[in-house]
Amino acid sequence: MLLVSACSEGGSGIARGQARDVAGSSDAGTQGSRGDTKDFTHALPIAAYEYSAAQERLIAKARDGLTRACMRRFGLDYHPADAAVPEAPTSSDRRYGISDPREAERYGYHLAPSPRTVPVASTDPSYPVLYGTAATYHGKEVPKGGCGAEAVRTWEKQRPATEAADVARDIAINGFNKSLSDPSVIKATRAWASCMKGQGFPYPSPLSPPHDFDLDTPSVSDEERKVAVADLSCKERTDLLKIWSGAESRIQRADIEANKGRLARLSEEHREVAEFARSISQEPSEASRSDGG
């Protein structure tokens, strides 16, 4: 779900979405963009069968429209921020373990900080209706979970089915699992393990080191950083990331070829959902009234 802004304007009861991205620290700006991050997951062949960024924006707009229509039933306005779906993740991909030297040096195996979010204030007049914290509002029954929840229910009830998505999901999961036993990956992993052992860190797999550290704490130890930096150094020396992503890509291409018909249907289903989203965003009030909450 997109993060959208939330605040009140005076006492007019204008909700501005459910959350807002805030440039809370300089860290957020150092995570990079499409040009300087390593996004292995979205470079894999099966990624071609995901929703496009433009389609995701249409879906988000449709849900916003459904929420707005519900809020209007209570005499309230709803103005989500004009947030856009990012073209790519803003931090490095972890499909094959840590992959960005800058993150290794600074954060170890911890995820780089994401932008902070500011929830809508509970004192906002729109809050009870948006989140469903009150049973009624000015004599009208509030939908269970509020207008935000009603919008999701309405969307899920009315949108076209996408049964073929299971095929793509299985290819994405199975491709990774199969890659673990690919001869080229096994050879590169052994080379990586030998490199790590030479630096004093005996790990059998690049997926092992994070388990030695508490990633739920905000602090990053010097030891964690040292291991992460050595991890990246050994991956670069052995070309592990390129070899692993290449092996999984080969596996996925074979699975895609074996499921061309169903995947073609998935692409068509995505277009249907996007067009439905477009129609919902154009006529939100009628769609929202189909679900009384």
PDB file of C-alpha atoms in Angstrom:
ATOM      1  CA  MET A   1       0.000   0.000   0.000  1.00  0.00           C
ATOM      2  CA  LEU A   2       1.204   3.486  -0.777  1.00  0.00           C
ATOM      3  CA  LEU A   3       1.952   5.782   2.107  1.00  0.00           C
ATOM      4  CA  VAL A   4      -0.152   8.901   1.799  1.00  0.00           C
ATOM      5  CA  SER A   5      -0.267  12.038   3.873  1.00  0.00           C
ATOM      6  CA  ALA A   6      -2.549  12.550   6.821  1.00  0.00           C
ATOM      7  CA  CYS A   7      -3.421  15.701   8.698  1.00  0.00           C
ATOM      8  CA  SER A   8      -6.349  17.962   9.372  1.00  0.00           C
ATOM      9  CA  GLU A   9      -6.906  21.450   8.049  1.00  0.00           C
ATOM     10  CA  GLY A  10      -8.205  23.519  10.909  1.00  0.00           C
ATOM     11  CA  GLY A  11     -11.357  21.897  12.209  1.00  0.00           C
ATOM     12  CA  SER A  12     -12.879  21.178   8.824  1.00  0.00           C
ATOM     13  CA  GLY A  13     -12.511  17.414   9.025  1.00  0.00           C
ATOM     14  CA  ILE A  14     -10.316  16.968   5.952  1.00  0.00           C
ATOM     15  CA  ALA A  15      -8.410  13.681   6.115  1.00  0.00           C
ATOM     16  CA  ARG A  16      -5.246  13.599   4.062  1.00  0.00           C
ATOM     17  CA  GLY A  17      -4.721   9.907   3.781  1.00  0.00           C
ATOM     18  CA  GLN A  18      -3.477   7.440   6.345  1.00  0.00           C
ATOM     19  CA  ALA A  19       0.274   8.091   6.507  1.00  0.00           C
ATOM     20  CA  ARG A  20       2.882  10.416   5.104  1.00  0.00           C
ATOM     21  CA  ASP A  21       6.498   9.909   4.018  1.00  0.00           C
ATOM     22  CA  VAL A  22       8.689  12.315   5.913  1.00  0.00           C
ATOM     23  CA  ALA A  23      12.323  13.065   5.166  1.00  0.00           C
ATOM     24  CA  GLY A  24      13.145  12.281   8.746  1.00  0.00           C
ATOM     25  CA  SER A  25      16.870  11.671   8.405  1.00  0.00           C
ATOM     26  CA  SER A  26      19.718  12.019   5.987  1.00  0.00           C
ATOM     27  CA  ASP A  27      19.892   8.214   5.798  1.00  0.00           C
ATOM     28  CA  ALA A  28      16.797   8.033   3.635  1.00  0.00           C
ATOM     29  CA  GLY A  29      18.472  10.077   0.942  1.00  0.00           C
ATOM     30  CA  THR A  30      21.535   7.842   0.754  1.00  0.00           C
ATOM     31  CA  GLN A  31      19.701   4.683  -0.213  1.00  0.00           C
ATOM     32  CA  GLY A  32      19.844   5.467  -3.910  1.00  0.00           C
ATOM     33  CA  SER A  33      17.469   5.016  -6.816  1.00  0.00           C
ATOM     34  CA  ARG A  34      17.144   2.707  -9.819  1.00  0.00           C
ATOM     35  CA  GLY A  35      20.515   3.807 -11.140  1.00  0.00           C
ATOM     36  CA  ASP A  36      22.576   2.918  -8.066  1.00  0.00           C
ATOM     37  CA  THR A  37      20.845   0.037  -6.290  1.00  0.00           C
ATOM     38  CA  LYS A  38      21.127  -3.677  -6.931  1.00  0.00           C
ATOM     39  CA  ASP A  39      17.652  -5.023  -7.614  1.00  0.00           C
ATOM     40  CA  PHE A  40      18.116  -8.693  -8.447  1.00  0.00           C
ATOM     41  CA  THR A  41      14.515  -9.698  -7.803  1.00  0.00           C
ATOM     42  CA  HIS A  42      13.025  -7.272 -10.314  1.00  0.00           C
ATOM     43  CA  ALA A  43      15.666  -8.151 -12.906  1.00  0.00           C
ATOM     44  CA  LEU A  44      14.506 -11.783 -12.996  1.00  0.00           C
ATOM     45  CA  PRO A  45      12.392 -12.911 -15.987  1.00  0.00           C
ATOM     46  CA  ILE A  46       9.230 -13.499 -13.948  1.00  0.00           C
ATOM     47  CA  ALA A  47       9.205  -9.825 -12.938  1.00  0.00           C
ATOM     48  CA  ALA A  48       7.839  -9.061 -16.409  1.00  0.00           C
ATOM     49  CA  TYR A  49       4.529 -10.521 -15.193  1.00  0.00           C
ATOM     50  CA  GLU A  50       4.103  -8.152 -12.231  1.00  0.00           C
ATOM     51  CA  TYR A  51       1.837  -5.130 -12.266  1.00  0.00           C
ATOM     52  CA  SER A  52       3.603  -2.209 -13.887  1.00  0.00           C
ATOM     53  CA  ALA A  53       4.206   0.974 -11.896  1.00  0.00           C
ATOM     54  CA  ALA A  54       1.487   2.694 -13.948  1.00  0.00           C
ATOM     55  CA  GLN A  55      -0.978  -0.106 -13.144  1.00  0.00           C
ATOM     56  CA  GLU A  56      -0.103   0.082  -9.448  1.00  0.00           C
ATOM     57  CA  ARG A  57      -0.820   3.806  -9.502  1.00  0.00           C
ATOM     58  CA  LEU A  58      -4.231   3.189 -11.054  1.00  0.00           C
ATOM     59  CA  ILE A  59      -5.073   0.633  -8.370  1.00  0.00           C
ATOM     60  CA  ALA A  60      -3.968   2.984  -5.594  1.00  0.00           C
ATOM     61  CA  LYS A  61      -6.032   5.796  -7.125  1.00  0.00           C
ATOM     62  CA  ALA A  62      -9.076   3.544  -7.293  1.00  0.00           C
ATOM     63  CA  ARG A  63      -8.804   2.611  -3.615  1.00  0.00           C
ATOM     64  CA  ASP A  64      -8.370   6.265  -2.732  1.00  0.00           C
ATOM     65  CA  GLY A  65     -11.528   7.035  -4.719  1.00  0.00           C
ATOM     66  CA  LEU A  66     -13.482   4.387  -2.850  1.00  0.00           C
ATOM     67  CA  THR A  67     -12.300   5.802   0.467  1.00  0.00           C
ATOM     68  CA  ARG A  68     -13.195   9.335  -0.627  1.00  0.00           C
ATOM     69  CA  ALA A  69     -16.710   8.244  -1.644  1.00  0.00           C
ATOM     70  CA  CYS A  70     -17.268   6.611   1.721  1.00  0.00           C
ATOM     71  CA  MET A  71     -16.039   9.688   3.591  1.00  0.00           C
ATOM     72  CA  ARG A  72     -18.394  11.901   1.595  1.00  0.00           C
ATOM     73  CA  ARG A  73     -21.348   9.900   2.918  1.00  0.00           C
ATOM     74  CA  PHE A  74     -20.449  11.418   6.281  1.00  0.00           C
ATOM     75  CA  GLY A  75     -19.898  14.928   4.944  1.00  0.00           C
ATOM     76  CA  LEU A  76     -16.112  14.588   5.141  1.00  0.00           C
ATOM     77  CA  ASP A  77     -13.469  15.187   2.488  1.00  0.00           C
ATOM     78  CA  TYR A  78     -10.551  12.879   1.793  1.00  0.00           C
ATOM     79  CA  HIS A  79      -7.500  14.092  -0.121  1.00  0.00           C
ATOM     80  CA  PRO A  80      -4.704  11.524  -0.324  1.00  0.00           C
ATOM     81  CA  ALA A  81      -1.300  12.833  -1.289  1.00  0.00           C
ATOM     82  CA  ASP A  82      -0.254  12.563  -4.918  1.00  0.00           C
ATOM     83  CA  ALA A  83       2.167   9.769  -4.067  1.00  0.00           C
ATOM     84  CA  ALA A  84       3.621   7.686  -6.887  1.00  0.00           C
ATOM     85  CA  VAL A  85       4.607   4.033  -6.864  1.00  0.00           C
ATOM     86  CA  PRO A  86       8.414   3.980  -6.978  1.00  0.00           C
ATOM     87  CA  GLU A  87       9.933   2.556 -10.133  1.00  0.00           C
ATOM     88  CA  ALA A  88      12.231   0.358  -8.048  1.00  0.00           C
ATOM     89  CA  PRO A  89      13.074  -0.374  -4.426  1.00  0.00           C
ATOM     90  CA  THR A  90      15.064   2.406  -2.753  1.00  0.00           C
ATOM     91  CA  SER A  91      17.474   0.044  -0.980  1.00  0.00           C
ATOM     92  CA  SER A  92      19.456  -2.897  -2.219  1.00  0.00           C
ATOM     93  CA  ASP A  93      17.839  -6.248  -2.895  1.00  0.00           C
ATOM     94  CA  ARG A  94      18.434  -9.087  -0.413  1.00  0.00           C
ATOM     95  CA  ARG A  95      17.399 -12.040  -2.575  1.00  0.00           C
ATOM     96  CA  TYR A  96      20.900 -13.526  -2.367  1.00  0.00           C
ATOM     97  CA  GLY A  97      21.863 -11.886   0.880  1.00  0.00           C
ATOM     98  CA  ILE A  98      23.303  -8.421   1.309  1.00  0.00           C
ATOM     99  CA  SER A  99      24.385  -6.863  -1.980  1.00  0.00           C
ATOM    100  CA  ASP A 100      25.324  -3.215  -1.418  1.00  0.00           C
ATOM    101  CA  PRO A 101      28.804  -2.378  -0.022  1.00  0.00           C
ATOM    102  CA  ARG A 102      27.613   0.994   1.291  1.00  0.00           C
ATOM    103  CA  GLU A 103      24.849  -0.625   3.317  1.00  0.00           C
ATOM    104  CA  ALA A 104      27.256  -3.284   4.596  1.00  0.00           C
ATOM    105  CA  GLU A 105      29.677  -0.636   5.863  1.00  0.00           C
ATOM    106  CA  ARG A 106      26.996   1.460   7.517  1.00  0.00           C
ATOM    107  CA  TYR A 107      24.211  -0.901   8.555  1.00  0.00           C
ATOM    108  CA  GLY A 108      25.708  -4.383   8.516  1.00  0.00           C
ATOM    109  CA  TYR A 109      22.814  -6.768   7.904  1.00  0.00           C
ATOM    110  CA  HIS A 110      20.222  -4.318   9.212  1.00  0.00           C
ATOM    111  CA  LEU A 111      17.905  -2.796   6.634  1.00  0.00           C
ATOM    112  CA  ALA A 112      18.690   0.788   5.751  1.00  0.00           C
ATOM    113  CA  PRO A 113      16.218   3.151   7.467  1.00  0.00           C
ATOM    114  CA  SER A 114      13.024   3.847   5.553  1.00  0.00           C
ATOM    115  CA  PRO A 115      11.243   7.228   5.627  1.00  0.00           C
ATOM    116  CA  ARG A 116       9.337   7.766   8.859  1.00  0.00           C
ATOM    117  CA  THR A 117       5.549   7.820   8.702  1.00  0.00           C
ATOM    118  CA  VAL A 118       3.231  10.159  10.551  1.00  0.00           C
ATOM    119  CA  PRO A 119      -0.235   8.642  11.180  1.00  0.00           C
ATOM    120  CA  VAL A 120      -3.320  10.826  11.095  1.00  0.00           C
ATOM    121  CA  ALA A 121      -3.822  12.434  14.483  1.00  0.00           C
ATOM    122  CA  SER A 122      -6.532  10.875  16.618  1.00  0.00           C
ATOM    123  CA  THR A 123      -7.858  14.403  17.233  1.00  0.00           C
ATOM    124  CA  ASP A 124      -8.636  14.864  13.526  1.00  0.00           C
ATOM    125  CA  PRO A 125     -12.448  15.010  13.100  1.00  0.00           C
ATOM    126  CA  SER A 126     -12.119  12.512  10.245  1.00  0.00           C
ATOM    127  CA  TYR A 127     -10.263   9.937  12.326  1.00  0.00           C
ATOM    128  CA  PRO A 128     -13.264   7.954  13.688  1.00  0.00           C
ATOM    129  CA  VAL A 129     -14.756   7.542  10.211  1.00  0.00           C
ATOM    130  CA  LEU A 130     -11.486   6.816   8.400  1.00  0.00           C
ATOM    131  CA  TYR A 131     -10.380   4.158  10.896  1.00  0.00           C
ATOM    132  CA  GLY A 132     -13.713   3.013  12.336  1.00  0.00           C
ATOM    133  CA  THR A 133     -12.976   3.880  15.953  1.00  0.00           C
ATOM    134  CA  ALA A 134     -16.575   5.002  16.466  1.00  0.00           C
ATOM    135  CA  ALA A 135     -19.769   3.044  15.814  1.00  0.00           C
ATOM    136  CA  THR A 136     -21.600   6.094  14.513  1.00  0.00           C
ATOM    137  CA  TYR A 137     -20.786   9.573  13.280  1.00  0.00           C
ATOM    138  CA  HIS A 138     -23.472  12.267  13.415  1.00  0.00           C
ATOM    139  CA  GLY A 139     -26.122   9.573  13.586  1.00  0.00           C
ATOM    140  CA  LYS A 140     -24.812   7.477  10.693  1.00  0.00           C
ATOM    141  CA  GLU A 141     -23.350   3.997  11.155  1.00  0.00           C
ATOM    142  CA  VAL A 142     -19.601   3.858  10.465  1.00  0.00           C
ATOM    143  CA  PRO A 143     -18.439   0.850   8.388  1.00  0.00           C
ATOM    144  CA  LYS A 144     -16.507  -1.811  10.261  1.00  0.00           C
ATOM    145  CA  GLY A 145     -12.878  -0.749  10.264  1.00  0.00           C
ATOM    146  CA  GLY A 146     -13.774   2.658   8.858  1.00  0.00           C
ATOM    147  CA  CYS A 147     -13.869   3.960   5.312  1.00  0.00           C
ATOM    148  CA  GLY A 148     -10.326   2.780   4.631  1.00  0.00           C
ATOM    149  CA  ALA A 149     -11.307  -0.809   5.403  1.00  0.00           C
ATOM    150  CA  GLU A 150     -14.566  -0.519   3.455  1.00  0.00           C
ATOM    151  CA  ALA A 151     -12.613   0.654   0.404  1.00  0.00           C
ATOM    152  CA  VAL A 152     -10.420  -2.445   0.561  1.00  0.00           C
ATOM    153  CA  ARG A 153     -13.435  -4.737   0.932  1.00  0.00           C
ATOM    154  CA  THR A 154     -15.223  -3.087  -1.967  1.00  0.00           C
ATOM    155  CA  TRP A 155     -12.137  -3.324  -4.154  1.00  0.00           C
ATOM    156  CA  GLU A 156     -11.529  -6.995  -3.371  1.00  0.00           C
ATOM    157  CA  LYS A 157     -15.192  -7.864  -3.906  1.00  0.00           C
ATOM    158  CA  GLN A 158     -15.519  -6.162  -7.295  1.00  0.00           C
ATOM    159  CA  ARG A 159     -12.128  -6.448  -8.976  1.00  0.00           C
ATOM    160  CA  PRO A 160     -11.627  -9.094 -11.704  1.00  0.00           C
ATOM    161  CA  ALA A 161     -10.132 -12.412 -10.579  1.00  0.00           C
ATOM    162  CA  THR A 162      -6.429 -13.152 -11.043  1.00  0.00           C
ATOM    163  CA  GLU A 163      -6.132 -16.913 -10.573  1.00  0.00           C
ATOM    164  CA  ALA A 164      -3.113 -17.048 -12.867  1.00  0.00           C
ATOM    165  CA  ALA A 165      -1.102 -15.093 -10.288  1.00  0.00           C
ATOM    166  CA  ASP A 166      -0.454 -18.356  -8.461  1.00  0.00           C
ATOM    167  CA  VAL A 167       1.551 -19.592 -11.450  1.00  0.00           C
ATOM    168  CA  ALA A 168       3.876 -16.580 -11.397  1.00  0.00           C
ATOM    169  CA  ARG A 169       4.218 -16.794  -7.609  1.00  0.00           C
ATOM    170  CA  ASP A 170       5.196 -20.466  -7.816  1.00  0.00           C
ATOM    171  CA  ILE A 171       7.776 -19.739 -10.500  1.00  0.00           C
ATOM    172  CA  ALA A 172       9.320 -17.001  -8.356  1.00  0.00           C
ATOM    173  CA  ILE A 173       9.494 -19.232  -5.266  1.00  0.00           C
ATOM    174  CA  ASN A 174      10.490 -22.449  -6.978  1.00  0.00           C
ATOM    175  CA  GLY A 175      13.108 -20.730  -9.105  1.00  0.00           C
ATOM    176  CA  PHE A 176      14.964 -19.593  -6.014  1.00  0.00           C
ATOM    177  CA  ASN A 177      14.665 -22.993  -4.320  1.00  0.00           C
ATOM    178  CA  LYS A 178      15.914 -24.779  -7.436  1.00  0.00           C
ATOM    179  CA  SER A 179      18.828 -22.371  -7.752  1.00  0.00           C
ATOM    180  CA  LEU A 180      20.179 -23.523  -4.396  1.00  0.00           C
ATOM    181  CA  SER A 181      21.084 -26.869  -5.968  1.00  0.00           C
ATOM    182  CA  ASP A 182      22.335 -25.486  -9.288  1.00  0.00           C
ATOM    183  CA  PRO A 183      25.946 -26.684  -9.846  1.00  0.00           C
ATOM    184  CA  SER A 184      27.205 -23.206 -10.698  1.00  0.00           C
ATOM    185  CA  VAL A 185      25.645 -21.749  -7.540  1.00  0.00           C
ATOM    186  CA  ILE A 186      27.019 -24.552  -5.374  1.00  0.00           C
ATOM    187  CA  LYS A 187      30.516 -23.991  -6.791  1.00  0.00           C
ATOM    188  CA  ALA A 188      30.342 -20.216  -6.297  1.00  0.00           C
ATOM    189  CA  THR A 189      28.938 -20.629  -2.776  1.00  0.00           C
ATOM    190  CA  ARG A 190      31.815 -22.913  -1.831  1.00  0.00           C
ATOM    191  CA  ALA A 191      34.273 -20.348  -3.185  1.00  0.00           C
ATOM    192  CA  TRP A 192      32.515 -17.659  -1.157  1.00  0.00           C
ATOM    193  CA  ALA A 193      32.650 -19.821   2.005  1.00  0.00           C
ATOM    194  CA  SER A 194      36.361 -20.439   1.482  1.00  0.00           C
ATOM    195  CA  CYS A 195      36.945 -16.700   1.085  1.00  0.00           C
ATOM    196  CA  MET A 196      34.988 -15.946   4.253  1.00  0.00           C
ATOM    197  CA  LYS A 197      36.859 -18.616   6.218  1.00  0.00           C
ATOM    198  CA  GLY A 198      40.108 -17.021   5.112  1.00  0.00           C
ATOM    199  CA  GLN A 199      38.927 -13.771   6.715  1.00  0.00           C
ATOM    200  CA  GLY A 200      38.024 -15.501   9.956  1.00  0.00           C
ATOM    201  CA  PHE A 201      34.296 -15.941   9.359  1.00  0.00           C
ATOM    202  CA  PRO A 202      33.371 -19.625   8.797  1.00  0.00           C
ATOM    203  CA  TYR A 203      29.915 -19.507   7.215  1.00  0.00           C
ATOM    204  CA  PRO A 204      28.586 -22.185   4.834  1.00  0.00           C
ATOM    205  CA  SER A 205      26.246 -19.875   2.880  1.00  0.00           C
ATOM    206  CA  PRO A 206      25.644 -16.162   2.234  1.00  0.00           C
ATOM    207  CA  LEU A 207      22.212 -16.675   3.798  1.00  0.00           C
ATOM    208  CA  SER A 208      23.755 -17.690   7.147  1.00  0.00           C
ATOM    209  CA  PRO A 209      25.458 -14.561   8.612  1.00  0.00           C
ATOM    210  CA  PRO A 210      22.303 -12.516   9.376  1.00  0.00           C
ATOM    211  CA  HIS A 211      21.128 -15.229  11.788  1.00  0.00           C
ATOM    212  CA  ASP A 212      24.034 -14.426  14.112  1.00  0.00           C
ATOM    213  CA  PHE A 213      22.846 -10.877  14.763  1.00  0.00           C
ATOM    214  CA  ASP A 214      19.765  -9.340  16.351  1.00  0.00           C
ATOM    215  CA  LEU A 215      18.317  -7.355  13.469  1.00  0.00           C
ATOM    216  CA  ASP A 216      15.365  -6.148  15.528  1.00  0.00           C
ATOM    217  CA  THR A 217      17.544  -3.765  17.537  1.00  0.00           C
ATOM    218  CA  PRO A 218      18.311  -0.299  16.140  1.00  0.00           C
ATOM    219  CA  SER A 219      22.033  -0.543  16.936  1.00  0.00           C
ATOM    220  CA  VAL A 220      24.570  -2.168  14.624  1.00  0.00           C
ATOM    221  CA  SER A 221      27.666  -3.711  16.207  1.00  0.00           C
ATOM    222  CA  ASP A 222      31.177  -3.337  14.803  1.00  0.00           C
ATOM    223  CA  GLU A 223      31.334  -7.128  14.455  1.00  0.00           C
ATOM    224  CA  GLU A 224      28.198  -7.159  12.318  1.00  0.00           C
ATOM    225  CA  ARG A 225      29.661  -4.512  10.045  1.00  0.00           C
ATOM    226  CA  LYS A 226      32.927  -6.425   9.725  1.00  0.00           C
ATOM    227  CA  VAL A 227      31.149  -9.631   8.736  1.00  0.00           C
ATOM    228  CA  ALA A 228      28.897  -7.799   6.263  1.00  0.00           C
ATOM    229  CA  VAL A 229      31.848  -6.029   4.621  1.00  0.00           C
ATOM    230  CA  ALA A 230      33.735  -9.333   4.347  1.00  0.00           C
ATOM    231  CA  ASP A 231      30.577 -10.946   2.941  1.00  0.00           C
ATOM    232  CA  LEU A 232      30.349  -8.369   0.141  1.00  0.00           C
ATOM    233  CA  SER A 233      34.075  -8.534  -0.527  1.00  0.00           C
ATOM    234  CA  CYS A 234      33.901 -12.305  -0.981  1.00  0.00           C
ATOM    235  CA  LYS A 235      30.826 -12.034  -3.188  1.00  0.00           C
ATOM    236  CA  GLU A 236      32.689  -9.640  -5.450  1.00  0.00           C
ATOM    237  CA  ARG A 237      35.800 -11.842  -5.560  1.00  0.00           C
ATOM    238  CA  THR A 238      33.807 -14.961  -6.453  1.00  0.00           C
ATOM    239  CA  ASP A 239      31.222 -13.224  -8.687  1.00  0.00           C
ATOM    240  CA  LEU A 240      28.583 -15.022  -6.636  1.00  0.00           C
ATOM    241  CA  LEU A 241      25.749 -12.540  -7.145  1.00  0.00           C
ATOM    242  CA  LYS A 242      26.058 -12.567 -10.932  1.00  0.00           C
ATOM    243  CA  ILE A 243      26.353 -16.356 -11.040  1.00  0.00           C
ATOM    244  CA  TRP A 244      23.399 -16.897  -8.725  1.00  0.00           C
ATOM    245  CA  SER A 245      21.074 -14.468 -10.493  1.00  0.00           C
ATOM    246  CA  GLY A 246      22.112 -15.954 -13.836  1.00  0.00           C
ATOM    247  CA  ALA A 247      21.295 -19.477 -12.661  1.00  0.00           C
ATOM    248  CA  GLU A 248      17.902 -18.482 -11.290  1.00  0.00           C
ATOM    249  CA  SER A 249      17.132 -16.585 -14.491  1.00  0.00           C
ATOM    250  CA  ARG A 250      17.812 -19.719 -16.549  1.00  0.00           C
ATOM    251  CA  ILE A 251      15.541 -21.759 -14.295  1.00  0.00           C
ATOM    252  CA  GLN A 252      12.780 -19.173 -14.482  1.00  0.00           C
ATOM    253  CA  ARG A 253      12.953 -18.911 -18.261  1.00  0.00           C
ATOM    254  CA  ALA A 254      12.413 -22.661 -18.550  1.00  0.00           C
ATOM    255  CA  ASP A 255       9.450 -22.510 -16.165  1.00  0.00           C
ATOM    256  CA  ILE A 256       8.005 -19.522 -18.004  1.00  0.00           C
ATOM    257  CA  GLU A 257       8.255 -21.347 -21.316  1.00  0.00           C
ATOM    258  CA  ALA A 258       6.369 -24.287 -19.801  1.00  0.00           C
ATOM    259  CA  ASN A 259       3.588 -21.968 -18.594  1.00  0.00           C
ATOM    260  CA  LYS A 260       3.302 -19.490 -21.459  1.00  0.00           C
ATOM    261  CA  GLY A 261      -0.442 -19.846 -21.847  1.00  0.00           C
ATOM    262  CA  ARG A 262      -1.325 -19.223 -18.211  1.00  0.00           C
ATOM    263  CA  LEU A 263       1.176 -16.378 -17.892  1.00  0.00           C
ATOM    264  CA  ALA A 264      -0.252 -14.714 -20.987  1.00  0.00           C
ATOM    265  CA  ARG A 265      -3.611 -14.897 -19.238  1.00  0.00           C
ATOM    266  CA  LEU A 266      -2.054 -13.261 -16.167  1.00  0.00           C
ATOM    267  CA  SER A 267      -0.875 -10.290 -18.227  1.00  0.00           C
ATOM    268  CA  GLU A 268      -4.392  -9.955 -19.633  1.00  0.00           C
ATOM    269  CA  GLU A 269      -5.870 -10.160 -16.125  1.00  0.00           C
ATOM    270  CA  HIS A 270      -3.556  -7.369 -14.988  1.00  0.00           C
ATOM    271  CA  ARG A 271      -4.804  -5.197 -17.832  1.00  0.00           C
ATOM    272  CA  GLU A 272      -8.400  -5.976 -16.854  1.00  0.00           C
ATOM    273  CA  VAL A 273      -7.748  -5.067 -13.213  1.00  0.00           C
ATOM    274  CA  ALA A 274      -6.034  -1.825 -14.251  1.00  0.00           C
ATOM    275  CA  GLU A 275      -8.948  -0.879 -16.504  1.00  0.00           C
ATOM    276  CA  PHE A 276     -11.390  -1.712 -13.734  1.00  0.00           C
ATOM    277  CA  ALA A 277      -9.327   0.484 -11.403  1.00  0.00           C
ATOM    278  CA  ARG A 278      -9.533   3.289 -13.945  1.00  0.00           C
ATOM    279  CA  SER A 279     -13.317   2.997 -14.072  1.00  0.00           C
ATOM    280  CA  ILE A 280     -13.559   2.947 -10.277  1.00  0.00           C
ATOM    281  CA  SER A 281     -11.456   6.084  -9.926  1.00  0.00           C
ATOM    282  CA  GLN A 282     -13.706   7.846 -12.448  1.00  0.00           C
ATOM    283  CA  GLU A 283     -16.968   6.869 -10.705  1.00  0.00           C
ATOM    284  CA  PRO A 284     -16.008   6.143  -7.077  1.00  0.00           C
ATOM    285  CA  SER A 285     -19.293   7.017  -5.434  1.00  0.00           C
ATOM    286  CA  GLU A 286     -21.347   4.416  -7.275  1.00  0.00           C
ATOM    287  CA  ALA A 287     -18.794   1.653  -6.599  1.00  0.00           C
ATOM    288  CA  SER A 288     -18.534   2.520  -2.931  1.00  0.00           C
ATOM    289  CA  ARG A 289     -22.295   2.438  -2.377  1.00  0.00           C
ATOM    290  CA  SER A 290     -22.308  -1.211  -3.497  1.00  0.00           C
ATOM    291  CA  ASP A 291     -20.748  -2.133  -0.168  1.00  0.00           C
ATOM    292  CA  GLY A 292     -22.440  -0.670   2.843  1.00  0.00           C
ATOM    293  CA  GLY A 293     -19.611  -1.825   5.112  1.00  0.00           C
TER     294      GLY A 293
END
